[in-house]
Amino acid sequence: MSETTETRPVKGELLHEGKAKKVFKTDREDLLIQEFKNDATAFDGTKKGTIEGKGTVNCQVSAMMFKLLAENGIENHYVELLSENAMAILPVEIIPVEVVVRNITAGSLVRHRGFEEGKKLDPTIVEWYLKNNELHDPLINDSHILAFGYLDEDGMALLREKALKINEILLEFFAGIGIDLVDFKLEFGRRPDGSIILADEISPDTCRLWDKETGRKLDKDRFRFDLGDVEEAYQEILKRTATAN
Ligand SMILES: Nc1ncnc2c1ncn2[C@@H]1O[C@H](COP(=O)(O)OP(=O)(O)OP(=O)(O)O)[C@@H](O)[C@H]1O
Ligand SMILES: [Mg+2]
């Protein structure tokens, strides 16, 4: 879906300001603008800060990942880059189920499930989380999704299949630039014709990325846990991603 627009969309009314991005209407019904901020939050918004240059890194990295996925048959909302930290996207109705894919133990698997960090997972874990800040994005299961009508059986199977295909593509890409893709979060949305496409972002905010050689964390965990050199880690991901293209 990465066709370019004939004329550049003009930014209109602010539709939504989230923690990491702003979404604007445009002069075209069929396009939105997604602008990436330097603001960083963690632990349900209780930790707040800014990461200089993050908006640009996340926008550029997301654009490259969306292009790569589109080339590999994964339809997504990306249309074109408009500036260093803004992109045109296709509007979707976001499905309030976040899909998390895990290749290596980290994060909540360590904090809440008692697993040791850094163990390879086989099979890959796919998890569903309800996208609801007030409820702190709780883990949910297939029955919850069916009972509350977020997706039917086919929709769940489709999202799982897409998530695993995306995982294969991204695992290979990141391996090529010396990075282990530990885990990541995806959001999907419905187009007016009922089709479901990938939306939101794919960036060091939404992926855990570890250097293959040193194990160094090159993602938002540096901010979450005050590991230092946060800006430098984001720049490193941008640099490696850009040189791979
Ligand atoms: N193609 C799209 N069409 C419509 N909305 C989208 C699209 N892609 C992403 N979004 C939504 O735009 C918002 C982006 O803002 P951001 O990621 O900062 O939100 P957030 O703070 O993480 O969470 P919240 O969604 O709770 O505000 C998100 O709500 C996301 O679900
Ligand atoms: Mg978000």
Short mmCIF file of C-alpha atoms in Angstrom, two decimals, residues 14 16 31 69 82 87-88 122 159-160 188 198 218 225 231 240:
data_model
loop_
_atom_site.label_atom_id
_atom_site.label_comp_id
_atom_site.label_asym_id
_atom_site.label_seq_id
_atom_site.Cartn_x
_atom_site.Cartn_y
_atom_site.Cartn_z
CA LEU A 14 -5.85 17.18 15.33
CA HIS A 16 -5.93 12.27 18.48
CA LEU A 31 -5.57 10.14 4.29
CA LEU A 69 6.37 -5.56 4.94
CA LEU A 82 6.03 13.84 4.59
CA MET A 87 3.98 10.21 7.44
CA ALA A 88 0.74 9.98 5.49
CA ASP A 122 10.01 -22.24 20.94
CA LEU A 159 -4.23 -11.69 12.97
CA ARG A 160 -2.20 -14.55 14.39
CA PHE A 188 -4.29 -3.66 13.30
CA LEU A 198 -1.43 -3.41 9.93
CA LEU A 218 18.87 -0.79 21.76
CA PHE A 225 15.16 1.24 33.34
CA GLU A 231 19.37 8.76 22.42
CA ARG A 240 21.70 0.26 10.97
#
